Coordinates of C-alpha atoms and ligand atoms in Angstrom, one line a residue:
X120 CA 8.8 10.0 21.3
X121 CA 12.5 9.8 21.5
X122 CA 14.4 8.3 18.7
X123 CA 17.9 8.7 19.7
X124 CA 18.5 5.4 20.3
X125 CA 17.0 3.3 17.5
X126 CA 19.4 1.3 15.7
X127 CA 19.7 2.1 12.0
X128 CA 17.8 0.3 10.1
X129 CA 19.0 -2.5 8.6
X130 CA 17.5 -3.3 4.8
X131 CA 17.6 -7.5 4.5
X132 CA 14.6 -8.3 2.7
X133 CA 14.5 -9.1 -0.7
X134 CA 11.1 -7.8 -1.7
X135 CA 8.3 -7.3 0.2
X136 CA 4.5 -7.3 -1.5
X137 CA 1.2 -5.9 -0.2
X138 CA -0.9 -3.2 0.0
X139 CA -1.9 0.6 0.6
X140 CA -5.5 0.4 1.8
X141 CA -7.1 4.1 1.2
X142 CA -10.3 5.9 1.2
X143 CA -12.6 8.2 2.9
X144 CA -14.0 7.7 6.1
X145 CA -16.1 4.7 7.0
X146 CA -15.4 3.6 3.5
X147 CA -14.5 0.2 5.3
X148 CA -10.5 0.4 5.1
X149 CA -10.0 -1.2 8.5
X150 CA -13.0 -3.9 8.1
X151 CA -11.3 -5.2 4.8
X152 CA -7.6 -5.2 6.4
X153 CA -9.7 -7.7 9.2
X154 CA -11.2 -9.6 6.6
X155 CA -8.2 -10.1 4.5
X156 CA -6.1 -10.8 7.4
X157 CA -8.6 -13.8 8.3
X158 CA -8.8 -14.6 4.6
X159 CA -5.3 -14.9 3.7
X160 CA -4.4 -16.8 7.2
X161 CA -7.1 -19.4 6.1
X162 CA -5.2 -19.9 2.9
X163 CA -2.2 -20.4 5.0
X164 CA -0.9 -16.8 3.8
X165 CA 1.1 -15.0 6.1
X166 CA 0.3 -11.3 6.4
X167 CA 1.0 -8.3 7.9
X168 CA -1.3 -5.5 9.0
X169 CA 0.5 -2.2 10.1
X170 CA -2.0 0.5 11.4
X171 CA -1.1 3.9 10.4
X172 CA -4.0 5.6 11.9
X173 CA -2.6 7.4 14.8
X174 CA -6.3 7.9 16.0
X175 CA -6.9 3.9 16.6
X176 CA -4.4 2.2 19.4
X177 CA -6.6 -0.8 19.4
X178 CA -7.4 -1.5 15.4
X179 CA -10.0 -4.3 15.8
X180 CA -7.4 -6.7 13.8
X181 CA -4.2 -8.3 14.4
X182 CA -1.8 -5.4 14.3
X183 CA 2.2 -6.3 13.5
X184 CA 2.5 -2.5 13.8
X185 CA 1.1 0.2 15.2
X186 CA 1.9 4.0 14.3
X187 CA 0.5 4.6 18.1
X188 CA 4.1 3.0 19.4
X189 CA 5.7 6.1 18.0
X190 CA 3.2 8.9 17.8
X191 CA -0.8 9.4 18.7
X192 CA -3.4 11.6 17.6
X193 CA -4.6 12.7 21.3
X194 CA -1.0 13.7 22.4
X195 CA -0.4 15.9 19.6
X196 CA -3.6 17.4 20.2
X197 CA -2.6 17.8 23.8
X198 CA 1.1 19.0 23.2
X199 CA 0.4 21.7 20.3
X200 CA -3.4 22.7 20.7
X201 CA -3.9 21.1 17.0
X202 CA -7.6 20.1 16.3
X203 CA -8.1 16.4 14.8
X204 CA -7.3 17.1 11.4
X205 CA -4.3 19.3 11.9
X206 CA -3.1 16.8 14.7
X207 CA -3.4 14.4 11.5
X208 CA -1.1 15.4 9.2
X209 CA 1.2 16.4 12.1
X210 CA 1.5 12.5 12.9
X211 CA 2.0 11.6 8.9
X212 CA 4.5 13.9 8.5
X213 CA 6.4 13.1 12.2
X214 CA 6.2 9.6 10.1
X215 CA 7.6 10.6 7.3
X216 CA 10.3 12.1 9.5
X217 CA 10.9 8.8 10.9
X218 CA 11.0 6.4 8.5
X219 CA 13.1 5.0 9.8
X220 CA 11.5 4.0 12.3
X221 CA 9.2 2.0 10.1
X222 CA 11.7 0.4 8.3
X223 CA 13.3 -0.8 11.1
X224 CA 10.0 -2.3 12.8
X225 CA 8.9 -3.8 8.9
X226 CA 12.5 -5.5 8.9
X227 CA 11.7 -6.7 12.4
X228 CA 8.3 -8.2 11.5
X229 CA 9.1 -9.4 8.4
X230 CA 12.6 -11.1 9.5
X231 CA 11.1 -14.5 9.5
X232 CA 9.4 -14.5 6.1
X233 CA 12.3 -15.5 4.0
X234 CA 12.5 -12.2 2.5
X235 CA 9.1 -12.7 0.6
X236 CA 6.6 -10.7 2.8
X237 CA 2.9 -9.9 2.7
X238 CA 2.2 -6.6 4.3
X239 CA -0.5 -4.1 4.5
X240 CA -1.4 -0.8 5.7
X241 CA -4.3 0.3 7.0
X242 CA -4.8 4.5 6.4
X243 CA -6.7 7.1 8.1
X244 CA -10.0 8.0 6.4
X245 CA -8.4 12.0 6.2
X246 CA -8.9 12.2 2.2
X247 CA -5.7 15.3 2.4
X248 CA -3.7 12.2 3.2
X249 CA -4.0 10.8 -0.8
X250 CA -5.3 14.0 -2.5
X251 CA -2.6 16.5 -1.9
X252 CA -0.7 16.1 1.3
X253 CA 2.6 14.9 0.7
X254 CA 4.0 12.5 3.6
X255 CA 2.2 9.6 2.5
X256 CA 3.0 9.4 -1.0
X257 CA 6.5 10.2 0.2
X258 CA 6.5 7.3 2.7
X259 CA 4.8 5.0 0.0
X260 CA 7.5 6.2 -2.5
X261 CA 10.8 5.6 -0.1
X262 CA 9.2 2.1 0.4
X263 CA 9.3 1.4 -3.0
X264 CA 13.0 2.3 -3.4
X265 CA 13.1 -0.5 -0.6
X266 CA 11.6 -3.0 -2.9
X267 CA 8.4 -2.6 -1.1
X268 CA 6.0 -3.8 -4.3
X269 CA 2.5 -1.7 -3.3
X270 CA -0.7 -1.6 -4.8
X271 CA -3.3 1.1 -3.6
X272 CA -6.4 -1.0 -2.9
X273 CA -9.0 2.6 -2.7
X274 CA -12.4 1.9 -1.3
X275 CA -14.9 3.5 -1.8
X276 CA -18.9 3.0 0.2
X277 CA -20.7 1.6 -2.5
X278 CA -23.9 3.6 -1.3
X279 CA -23.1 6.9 -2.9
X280 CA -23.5 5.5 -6.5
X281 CA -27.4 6.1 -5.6
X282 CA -27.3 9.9 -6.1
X283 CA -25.4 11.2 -8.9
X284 CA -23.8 14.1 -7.7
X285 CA -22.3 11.8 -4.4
X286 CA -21.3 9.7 -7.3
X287 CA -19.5 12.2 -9.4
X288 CA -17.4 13.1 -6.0
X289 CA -16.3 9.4 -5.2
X290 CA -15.0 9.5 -8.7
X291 CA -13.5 12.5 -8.7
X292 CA -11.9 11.4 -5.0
X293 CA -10.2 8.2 -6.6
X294 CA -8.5 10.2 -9.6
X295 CA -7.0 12.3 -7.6
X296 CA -5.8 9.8 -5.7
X297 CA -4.7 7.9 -8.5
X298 CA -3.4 10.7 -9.9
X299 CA -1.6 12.0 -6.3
X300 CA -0.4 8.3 -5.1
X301 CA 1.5 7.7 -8.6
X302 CA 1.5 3.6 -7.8
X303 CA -0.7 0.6 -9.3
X304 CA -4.0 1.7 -7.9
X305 CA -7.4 -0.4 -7.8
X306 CA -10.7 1.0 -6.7
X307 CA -13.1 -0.2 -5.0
X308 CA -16.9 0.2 -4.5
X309 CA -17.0 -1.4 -0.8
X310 CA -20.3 -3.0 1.3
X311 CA -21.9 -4.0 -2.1
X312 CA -23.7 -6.3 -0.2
X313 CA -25.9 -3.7 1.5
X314 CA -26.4 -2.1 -2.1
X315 CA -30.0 -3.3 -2.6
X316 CA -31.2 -2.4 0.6
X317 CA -30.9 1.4 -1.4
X318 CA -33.5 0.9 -3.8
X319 CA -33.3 0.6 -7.3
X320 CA -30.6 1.7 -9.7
X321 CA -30.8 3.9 -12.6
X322 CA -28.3 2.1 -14.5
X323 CA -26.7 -1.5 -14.2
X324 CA -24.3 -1.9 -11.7
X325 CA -21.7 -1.9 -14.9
X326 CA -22.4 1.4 -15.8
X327 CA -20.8 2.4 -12.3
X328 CA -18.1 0.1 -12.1
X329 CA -17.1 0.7 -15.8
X330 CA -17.7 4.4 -15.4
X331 CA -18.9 4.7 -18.4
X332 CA -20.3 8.2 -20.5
X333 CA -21.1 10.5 -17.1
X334 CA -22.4 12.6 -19.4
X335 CA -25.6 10.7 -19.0
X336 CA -25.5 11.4 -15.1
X337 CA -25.6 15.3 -16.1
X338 CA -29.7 15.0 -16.6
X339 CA -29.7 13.6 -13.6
X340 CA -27.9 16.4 -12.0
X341 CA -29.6 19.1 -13.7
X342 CA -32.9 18.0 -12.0
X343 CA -31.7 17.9 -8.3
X344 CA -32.1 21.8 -7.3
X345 CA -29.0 22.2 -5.4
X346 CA -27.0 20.8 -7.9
X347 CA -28.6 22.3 -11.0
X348 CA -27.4 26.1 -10.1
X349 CA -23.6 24.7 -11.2
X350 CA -24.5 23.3 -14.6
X351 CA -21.1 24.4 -16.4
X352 CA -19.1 23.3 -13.5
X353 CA -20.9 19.9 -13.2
X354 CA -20.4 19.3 -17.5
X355 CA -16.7 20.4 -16.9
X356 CA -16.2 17.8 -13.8
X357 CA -17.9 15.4 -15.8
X358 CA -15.6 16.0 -19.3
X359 CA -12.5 16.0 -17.0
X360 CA -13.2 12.2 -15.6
X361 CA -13.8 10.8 -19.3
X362 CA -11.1 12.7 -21.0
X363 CA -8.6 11.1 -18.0
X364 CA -10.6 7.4 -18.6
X365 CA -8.8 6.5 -15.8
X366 CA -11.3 5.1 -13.1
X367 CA -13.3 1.7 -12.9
X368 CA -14.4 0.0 -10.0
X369 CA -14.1 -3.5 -8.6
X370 CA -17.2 -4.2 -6.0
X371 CA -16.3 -6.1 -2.6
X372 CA -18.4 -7.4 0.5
X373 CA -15.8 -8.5 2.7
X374 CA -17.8 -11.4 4.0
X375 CA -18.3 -12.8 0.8
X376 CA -15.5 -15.5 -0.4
X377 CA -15.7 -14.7 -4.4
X378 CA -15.7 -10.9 -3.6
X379 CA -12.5 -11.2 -1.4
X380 CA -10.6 -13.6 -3.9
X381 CA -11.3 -11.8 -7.0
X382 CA -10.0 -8.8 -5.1
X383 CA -7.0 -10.5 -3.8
X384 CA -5.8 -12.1 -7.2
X385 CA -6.5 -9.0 -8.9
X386 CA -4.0 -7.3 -6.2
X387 CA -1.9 -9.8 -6.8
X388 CA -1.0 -9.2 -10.5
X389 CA -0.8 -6.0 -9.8
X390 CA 2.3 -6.1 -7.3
X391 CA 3.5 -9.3 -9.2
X392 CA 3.2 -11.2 -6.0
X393 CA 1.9 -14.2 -8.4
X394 CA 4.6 -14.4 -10.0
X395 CA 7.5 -15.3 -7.1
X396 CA 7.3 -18.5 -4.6
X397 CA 6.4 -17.7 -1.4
X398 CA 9.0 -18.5 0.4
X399 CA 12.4 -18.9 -0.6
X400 CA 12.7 -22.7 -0.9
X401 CA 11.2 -24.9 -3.1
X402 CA 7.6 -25.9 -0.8
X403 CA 7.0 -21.9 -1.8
X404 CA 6.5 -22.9 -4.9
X405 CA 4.2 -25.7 -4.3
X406 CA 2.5 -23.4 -1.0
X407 CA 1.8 -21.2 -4.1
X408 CA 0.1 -23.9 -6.7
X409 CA -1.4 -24.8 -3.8
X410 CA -2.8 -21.0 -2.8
X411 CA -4.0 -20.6 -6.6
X412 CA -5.7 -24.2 -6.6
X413 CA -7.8 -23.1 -3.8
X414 CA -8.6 -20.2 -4.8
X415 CA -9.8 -21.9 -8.0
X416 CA -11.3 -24.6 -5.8
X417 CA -13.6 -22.1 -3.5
X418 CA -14.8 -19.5 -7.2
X419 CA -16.3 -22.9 -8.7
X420 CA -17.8 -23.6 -5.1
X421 CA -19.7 -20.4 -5.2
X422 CA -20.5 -21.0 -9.1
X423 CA -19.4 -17.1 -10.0
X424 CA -16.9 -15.5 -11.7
X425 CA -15.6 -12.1 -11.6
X426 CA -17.5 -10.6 -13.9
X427 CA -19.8 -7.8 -12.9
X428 CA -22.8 -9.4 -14.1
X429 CA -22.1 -12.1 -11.9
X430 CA -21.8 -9.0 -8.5
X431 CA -25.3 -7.5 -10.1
X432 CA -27.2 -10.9 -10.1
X433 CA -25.7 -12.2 -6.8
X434 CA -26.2 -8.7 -5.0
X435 CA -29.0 -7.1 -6.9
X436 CA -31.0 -9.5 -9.0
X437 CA -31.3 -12.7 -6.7
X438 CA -30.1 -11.5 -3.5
X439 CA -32.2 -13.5 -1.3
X440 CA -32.0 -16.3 -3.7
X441 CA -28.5 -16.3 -3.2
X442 CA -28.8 -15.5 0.3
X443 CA -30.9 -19.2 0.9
X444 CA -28.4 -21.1 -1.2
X445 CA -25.7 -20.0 0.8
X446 CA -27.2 -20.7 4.0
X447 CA -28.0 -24.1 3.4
X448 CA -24.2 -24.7 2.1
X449 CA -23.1 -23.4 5.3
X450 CA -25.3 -25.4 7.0
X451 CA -24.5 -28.6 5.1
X452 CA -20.5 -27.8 5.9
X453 CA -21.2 -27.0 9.3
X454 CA -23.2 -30.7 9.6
X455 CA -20.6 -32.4 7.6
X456 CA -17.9 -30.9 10.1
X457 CA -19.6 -31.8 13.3
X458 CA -20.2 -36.0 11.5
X459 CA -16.1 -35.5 10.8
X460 CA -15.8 -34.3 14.2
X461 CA -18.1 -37.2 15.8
X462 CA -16.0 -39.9 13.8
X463 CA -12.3 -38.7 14.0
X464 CA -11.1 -41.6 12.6
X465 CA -12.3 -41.0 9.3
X466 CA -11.0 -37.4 9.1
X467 CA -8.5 -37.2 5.9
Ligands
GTP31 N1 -22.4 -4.8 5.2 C1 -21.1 -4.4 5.2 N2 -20.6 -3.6 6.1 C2 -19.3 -3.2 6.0 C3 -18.4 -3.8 5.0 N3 -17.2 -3.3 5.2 C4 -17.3 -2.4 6.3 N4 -18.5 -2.4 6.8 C5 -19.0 -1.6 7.9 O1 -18.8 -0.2 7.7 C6 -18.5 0.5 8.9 C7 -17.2 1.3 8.7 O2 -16.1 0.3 8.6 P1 -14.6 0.6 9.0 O3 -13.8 -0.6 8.5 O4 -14.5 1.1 10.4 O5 -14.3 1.9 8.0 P2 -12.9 2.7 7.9 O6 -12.8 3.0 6.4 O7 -11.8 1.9 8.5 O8 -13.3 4.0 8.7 P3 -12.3 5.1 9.2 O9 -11.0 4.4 9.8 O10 -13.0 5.8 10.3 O11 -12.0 6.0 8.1 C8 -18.4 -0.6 10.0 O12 -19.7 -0.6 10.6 C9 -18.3 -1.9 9.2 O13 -18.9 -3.0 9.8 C10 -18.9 -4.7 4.1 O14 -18.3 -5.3 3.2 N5 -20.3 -5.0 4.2
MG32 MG1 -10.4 2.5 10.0

């Protein structure tokens, strides 16, 4: 863990873009880091994951960085008798002592992107880490004074919006991290694919991702036993997360292709990465047309938009309709492949 020899870091980016991916455990932070690493590459995108989880030396994506080359969780359990959580925030702050460290490994990965890169780090699912501890915001902030442009991407397991109260507490999580993290934040209700496996909802699916009048949700509340006792304290809750009218949701199944792009382009103008070339000569500019054109290309291919009455029919409504139509077009590509395959003369 020495760092006496590291050189100093030296700052030659321009800007770098990308993403803090956050949320509470199993929410589906490292799943989406593998899915958008796939997606992106596919669209010729370069991207960079950096792990920060000092629990995970293997992440089960490509990893540029790993926080596990400078510190991890089981040593500092080992070396200072500190249970998994403490051990946690022991390695977020031995980051925050180090930064750089980071920076120096970021300018290393990054060196051959032109000065334009794509970067994105995956979090622990320790909720202290983005409600009121402070190395992460402190890392995130120092980052941005590096031109690091940011965007919290917050997920979020789309199964608690089926109970009321679990509800009230995701919402509740994502405004204080909004409200801790201080940077352009989107949230996220993840795995909305497995969302009508859970039965039916009480409201559409816009009521949730809209957050819209809670106050309706308190009748709901008042008839479950356990959380009827705290009445006052569920109203107050309640009035606090409409008078901020901060929170909305986007909906994501990482295997879906509309899901991931509306997510992405949405991310996108957030951190103004749609708005510079990709690289710094002129083919960024046409890699970029290019990038938009597909993305444009592949949302008319799946006939949605990114509406959330579009998410409730294709995921609610007409699942298994969906489901079939989707099959059969991968089925037709994957024939159409194998004829281009057989004749590879004809290949464009
Ligand atoms: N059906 C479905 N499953 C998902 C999706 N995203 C994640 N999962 C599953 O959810 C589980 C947890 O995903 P992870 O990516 O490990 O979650 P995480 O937030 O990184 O978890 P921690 O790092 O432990 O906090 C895994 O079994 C994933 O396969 C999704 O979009 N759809
Ligand atoms: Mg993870």
């Amino acid at each position: 863990m020495s760092l006496d020899n590291l050189p100093e870091p030296s700052i030659q980016h321009k800007s770098a873009f990308g993403q803090l991916v956050t949320g509470p455990p199993g929410a589906g932070k490292s799943t989406y880091c593998h899915g958008l690493h796939q997606f992106l590459t596919a669209l010729n995108r370069p991207i960079h994951i950096i792990n920060l989880d000092p629990a995970v030396p293997n992440p089960p994506y490509p990893c540029s960085i790993n926080i596990t080359e400078l510190i991890d969780l089981d040593s500092v359990m080992d070396e200072y008798g500190l249970g998994p959580n403490g051990a946690m925030l022991y390695c977020l702050e031995y980051l925050e002592a180090n930064f750089d460290w980071l920076v120096t490994r970021l300018d290393e990965v990054l060196e051959n992107e032109g000065g334009n890169g794509y970067v994105v780090f995956d979090t622990p699912g320790q909720v202290e880490l983005w409600t009121n501890h402070e190395s992460l915001k402190n890392v995130v902030e120092r980052l941005g004074k590096l031109e690091y442009r940011l965007a919290a991407v917050h997920l979020s397991d789309a199964h608690y919006i089926t109970d009321a109260s679990k509800f009230i507490s995701v919402v509740l999580l994502a405004l204080r991290a909004m409200l801790q993290m201080e940077m352009p934040h989107v949230n996220v209700l993840s795995k909305i694919d497995l969302l009508s496996t859970y039965g039916e909802l009480p409201f559409d699916l816009s009521y949730y991702t809209e957050v819209q009048d809670l106050s309706y949700l308190l009748a709901k509340l008042d008839s479950e036993p356990r959380a009827a006792k705290f009445g006052k304290l569920n109203k107050a809750m309640v009035e606090l997360v409409d008078d901020f009218g901060l929170v909305g949701f986007e909906t994501l199944a990482v295997e879906d292709k509309s899901s991931m792009i509306n997510l992405v382009r949405l991310v996108d103008k957030m951190t103004g990465y749609i708005f510079i070339p990709h690289n710094q000569d002129q083919e960024g500019d046409m890699n970029m047309i290019n990038t938009q054109a597909l993305f444009g290309s592949i949302m008319s291919s799946t006939g949605r938009g990114n509406d959330v009455r579009d998410v409730q029919e294709r995921w609610l409504n007409n699942k298994e309709a969906y489901d079939e139509f989707e099959r059969d077009q991968w089925r037709e590509e994957w024939e159409e492949r194998k004829r281009k395959a057989a004749k590879p003369d004809n290949n464009e």
